[in-house]
Coordinates of C-alpha atoms in Angstrom, one line a residue:
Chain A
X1 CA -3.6 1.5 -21.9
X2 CA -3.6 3.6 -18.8
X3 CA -4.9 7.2 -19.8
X4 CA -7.7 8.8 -17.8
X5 CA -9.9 11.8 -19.4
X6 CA -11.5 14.3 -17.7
X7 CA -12.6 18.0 -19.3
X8 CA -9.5 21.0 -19.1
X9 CA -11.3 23.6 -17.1
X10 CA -14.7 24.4 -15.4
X11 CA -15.8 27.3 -14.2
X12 CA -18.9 28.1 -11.6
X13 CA -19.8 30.3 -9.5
X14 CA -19.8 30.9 -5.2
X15 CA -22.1 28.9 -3.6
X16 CA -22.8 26.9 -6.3
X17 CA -22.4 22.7 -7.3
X18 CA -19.7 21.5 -9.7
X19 CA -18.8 18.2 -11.1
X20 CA -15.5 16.7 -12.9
X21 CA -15.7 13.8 -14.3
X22 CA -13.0 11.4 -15.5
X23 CA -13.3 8.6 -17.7
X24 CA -10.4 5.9 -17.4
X25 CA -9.3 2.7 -19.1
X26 CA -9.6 -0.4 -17.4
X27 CA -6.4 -2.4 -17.6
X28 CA -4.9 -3.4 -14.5
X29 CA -7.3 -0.6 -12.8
X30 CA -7.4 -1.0 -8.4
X31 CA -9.4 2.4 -8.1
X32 CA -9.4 6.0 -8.5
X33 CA -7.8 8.8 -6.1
X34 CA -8.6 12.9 -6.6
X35 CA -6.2 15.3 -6.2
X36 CA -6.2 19.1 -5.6
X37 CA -3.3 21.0 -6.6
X38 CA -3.2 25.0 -5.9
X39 CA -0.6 26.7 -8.4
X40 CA 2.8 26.4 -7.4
X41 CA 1.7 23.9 -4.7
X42 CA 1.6 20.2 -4.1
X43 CA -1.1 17.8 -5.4
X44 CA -2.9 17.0 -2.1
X45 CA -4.8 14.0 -1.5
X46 CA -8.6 14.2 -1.5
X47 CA -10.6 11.3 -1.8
X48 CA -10.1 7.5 -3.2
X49 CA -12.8 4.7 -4.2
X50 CA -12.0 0.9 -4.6
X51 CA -15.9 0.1 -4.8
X52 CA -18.7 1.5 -6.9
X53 CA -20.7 4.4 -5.0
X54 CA -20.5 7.8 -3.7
X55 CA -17.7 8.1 -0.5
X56 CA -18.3 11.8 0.7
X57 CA -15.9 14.0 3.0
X58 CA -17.3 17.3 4.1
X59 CA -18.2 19.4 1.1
X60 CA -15.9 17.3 -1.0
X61 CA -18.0 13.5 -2.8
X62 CA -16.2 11.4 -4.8
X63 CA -18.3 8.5 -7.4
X64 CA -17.1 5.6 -9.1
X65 CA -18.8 3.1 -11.5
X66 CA -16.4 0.4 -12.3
X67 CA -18.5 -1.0 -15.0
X68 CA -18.9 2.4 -16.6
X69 CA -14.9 3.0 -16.3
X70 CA -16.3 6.2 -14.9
X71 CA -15.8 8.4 -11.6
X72 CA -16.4 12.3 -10.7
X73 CA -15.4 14.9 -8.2
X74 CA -18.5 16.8 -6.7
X75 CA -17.8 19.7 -4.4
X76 CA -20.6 21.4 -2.8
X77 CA -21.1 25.0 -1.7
X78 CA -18.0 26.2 -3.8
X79 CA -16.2 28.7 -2.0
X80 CA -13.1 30.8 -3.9
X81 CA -10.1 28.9 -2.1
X82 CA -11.5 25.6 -4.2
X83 CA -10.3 27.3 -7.4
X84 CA -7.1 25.0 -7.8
X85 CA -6.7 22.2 -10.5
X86 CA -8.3 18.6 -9.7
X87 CA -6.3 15.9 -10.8
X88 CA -8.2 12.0 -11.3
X89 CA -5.5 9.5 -10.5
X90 CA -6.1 5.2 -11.5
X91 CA -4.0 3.1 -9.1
X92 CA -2.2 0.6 -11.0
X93 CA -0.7 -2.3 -8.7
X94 CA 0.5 -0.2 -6.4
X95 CA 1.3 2.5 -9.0
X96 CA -0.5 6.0 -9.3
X97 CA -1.2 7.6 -12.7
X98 CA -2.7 10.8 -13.2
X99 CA -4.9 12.5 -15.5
X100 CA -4.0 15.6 -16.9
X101 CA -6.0 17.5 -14.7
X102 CA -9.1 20.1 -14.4
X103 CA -8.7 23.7 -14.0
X104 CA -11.6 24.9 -11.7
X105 CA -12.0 28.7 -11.6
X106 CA -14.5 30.0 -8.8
X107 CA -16.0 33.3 -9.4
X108 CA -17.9 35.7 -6.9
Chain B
X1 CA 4.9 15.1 11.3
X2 CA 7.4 16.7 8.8
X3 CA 6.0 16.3 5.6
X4 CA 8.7 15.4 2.2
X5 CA 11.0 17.3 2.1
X6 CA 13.0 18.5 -1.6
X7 CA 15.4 20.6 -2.6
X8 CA 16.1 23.6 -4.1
X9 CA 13.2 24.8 -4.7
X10 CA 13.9 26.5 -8.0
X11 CA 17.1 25.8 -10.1
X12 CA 17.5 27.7 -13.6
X13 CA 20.2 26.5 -15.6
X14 CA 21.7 26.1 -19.3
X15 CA 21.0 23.3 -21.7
X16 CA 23.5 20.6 -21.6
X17 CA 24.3 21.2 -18.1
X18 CA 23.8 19.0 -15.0
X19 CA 21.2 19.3 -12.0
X20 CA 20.4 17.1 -8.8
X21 CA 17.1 17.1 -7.1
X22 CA 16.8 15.7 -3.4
X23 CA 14.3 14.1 -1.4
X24 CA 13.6 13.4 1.8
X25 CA 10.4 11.5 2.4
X26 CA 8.1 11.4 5.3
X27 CA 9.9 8.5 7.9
X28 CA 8.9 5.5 8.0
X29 CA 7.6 5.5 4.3
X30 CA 9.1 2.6 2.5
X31 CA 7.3 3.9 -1.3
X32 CA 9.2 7.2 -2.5
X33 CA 7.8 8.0 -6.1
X34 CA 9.6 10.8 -8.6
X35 CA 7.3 12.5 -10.7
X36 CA 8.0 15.1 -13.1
X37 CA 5.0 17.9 -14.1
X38 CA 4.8 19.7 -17.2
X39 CA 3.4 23.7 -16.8
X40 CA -0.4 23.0 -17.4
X41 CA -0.4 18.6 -17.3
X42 CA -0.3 15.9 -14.9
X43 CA 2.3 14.5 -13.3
X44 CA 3.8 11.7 -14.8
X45 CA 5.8 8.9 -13.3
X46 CA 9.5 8.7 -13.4
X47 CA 10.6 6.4 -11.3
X48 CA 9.4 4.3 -8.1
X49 CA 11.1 2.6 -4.7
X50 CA 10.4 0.4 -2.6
X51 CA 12.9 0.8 0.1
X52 CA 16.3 0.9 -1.7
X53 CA 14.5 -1.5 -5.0
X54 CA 13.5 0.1 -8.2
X55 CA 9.6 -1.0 -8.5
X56 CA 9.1 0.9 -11.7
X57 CA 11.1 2.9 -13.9
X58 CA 9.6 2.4 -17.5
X59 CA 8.9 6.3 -17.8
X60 CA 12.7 7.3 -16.9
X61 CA 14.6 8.7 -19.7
X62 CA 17.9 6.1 -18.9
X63 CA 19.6 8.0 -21.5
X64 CA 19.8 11.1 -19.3
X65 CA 17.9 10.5 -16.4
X66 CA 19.5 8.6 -13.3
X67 CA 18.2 8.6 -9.8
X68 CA 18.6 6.3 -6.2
X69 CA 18.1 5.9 -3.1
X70 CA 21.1 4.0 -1.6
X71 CA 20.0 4.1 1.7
X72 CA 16.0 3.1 1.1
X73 CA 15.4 6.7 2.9
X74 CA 16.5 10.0 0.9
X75 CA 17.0 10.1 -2.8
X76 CA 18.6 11.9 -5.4
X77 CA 17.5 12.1 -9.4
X78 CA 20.1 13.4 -11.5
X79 CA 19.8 14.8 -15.2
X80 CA 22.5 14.5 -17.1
X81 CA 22.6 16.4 -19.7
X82 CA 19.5 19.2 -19.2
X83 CA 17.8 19.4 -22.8
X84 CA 15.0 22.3 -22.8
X85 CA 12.3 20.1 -22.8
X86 CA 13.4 19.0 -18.8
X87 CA 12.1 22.3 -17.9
X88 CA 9.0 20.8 -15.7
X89 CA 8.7 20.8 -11.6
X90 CA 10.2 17.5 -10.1
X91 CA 8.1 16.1 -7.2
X92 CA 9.0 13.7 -4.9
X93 CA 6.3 11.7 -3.0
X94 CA 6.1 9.2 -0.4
X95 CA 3.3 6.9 1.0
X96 CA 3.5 3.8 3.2
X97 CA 1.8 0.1 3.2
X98 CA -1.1 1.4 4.2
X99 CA -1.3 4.7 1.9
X100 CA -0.4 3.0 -1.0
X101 CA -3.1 0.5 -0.9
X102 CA -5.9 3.7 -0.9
X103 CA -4.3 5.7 -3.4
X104 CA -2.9 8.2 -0.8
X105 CA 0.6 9.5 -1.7
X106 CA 2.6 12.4 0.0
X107 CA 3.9 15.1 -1.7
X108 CA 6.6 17.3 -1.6
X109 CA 6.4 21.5 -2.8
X110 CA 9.0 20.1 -5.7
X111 CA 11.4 21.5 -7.8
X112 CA 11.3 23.9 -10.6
X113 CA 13.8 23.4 -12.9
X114 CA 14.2 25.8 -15.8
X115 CA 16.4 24.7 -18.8
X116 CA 17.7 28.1 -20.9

């Protein structure tokens, strides 16, 4: 199969640390992208890993652990604008699948 | 860079009627992807080219669903005829060698399409 799994919404606070995880299932797998899609806007492209570890851009990490079938999303030092949905997304040959996605609500 | 370009933007019409969707992807991107996103889900793929070559198009509804890209540039999809269960935003995404390989895909503001 090809489904990925990660929780329907998350909620934290300013300032704060929050993770999404996504679990995914292995066949044909090549890695695992994030995406962050504000409503009524365009899933934008955050962060992809091939290779197990952490790959970090600004406030933004992203983990994977191919033998776990396992990744997750960290942003750091929430701010309100990051309250969007976070998509996890398996590339499949060339092919890009995406979970159903992660509400994050950021409150003051 | 312009980024992908689609249009219209929003599009309301009847069940059982017809409604095109077009594309224009970033230039030079040889991958342009159709996905179609349910209010509150993922996107889910409808159909993929590779210049003017269908790569994928297991998830596309044949029965009512057509799209190309005759040219291997622009691209239309098509329904043909609209059942309520079309309503959904259509986006169109592009991404080249380079792109593709690191899960990186372009996307368009898409189309919301509203079946009555």
């Amino acid at each position: 199969g090809q489904s990925l799994e990660q929780p329907s919404e998350v909620t934290a606070v300013e300032g704060a640390i929050v993770q999404i995880n996504c679990t995914y299932q292995t066949s044909g797998f090549y890695g695992l992208s994030w995406y962050q899609q504000h409503d009524g806007g365009a899933p934008t492209f955050l962060s992809y890993n091939a290779l197990d570890g952490l790959e970090e851009t600004g406030r933004f990490s992203s983990f994977l652990s191919r033998s776990d079938s396992y990744g997750y999303l960290l942003l750091q030092e929430l701010q309100m604008k990051d309250s969007a949905s976070y998509f996890c997304a398996r590339t499949n040959g060339g092919k890009l699948i995406f979970g159903q996605g992660t509400e994050l609500s950021v409150k003051p | 860079e312009a980024g992908v370009a689609q249009s219209p933007r929003y599009k309301i019409i009847e069940k059982r009627q017809s409604v095109a969707f077009w594309c224009n992807p970033i230039s030079g991107h040889a991958t342009l992807y159709w996905y179609q996103q349910i209010l509150g889900q993922g996107p889910k793929l409808l159909i993929q080219f590779q210049n003017n070559g269908v790569v994928d198009d297991s998830q596309l509804p044949k029965d009512r669903f057509s799209a190309e890209r005759l040219k291997g540039v622009d691209s239309t999809l098509k329904i043909q005829p609209a059942k309520l269960e079309d309503s959904a935003v259509y986006l169109c995404a592009s991404s080249s060698a380079g792109t593709t390989n690191t899960g990186e895909l372009f996307f368009g503001e898409g189309s919301r399409l509203t079946v009555l």
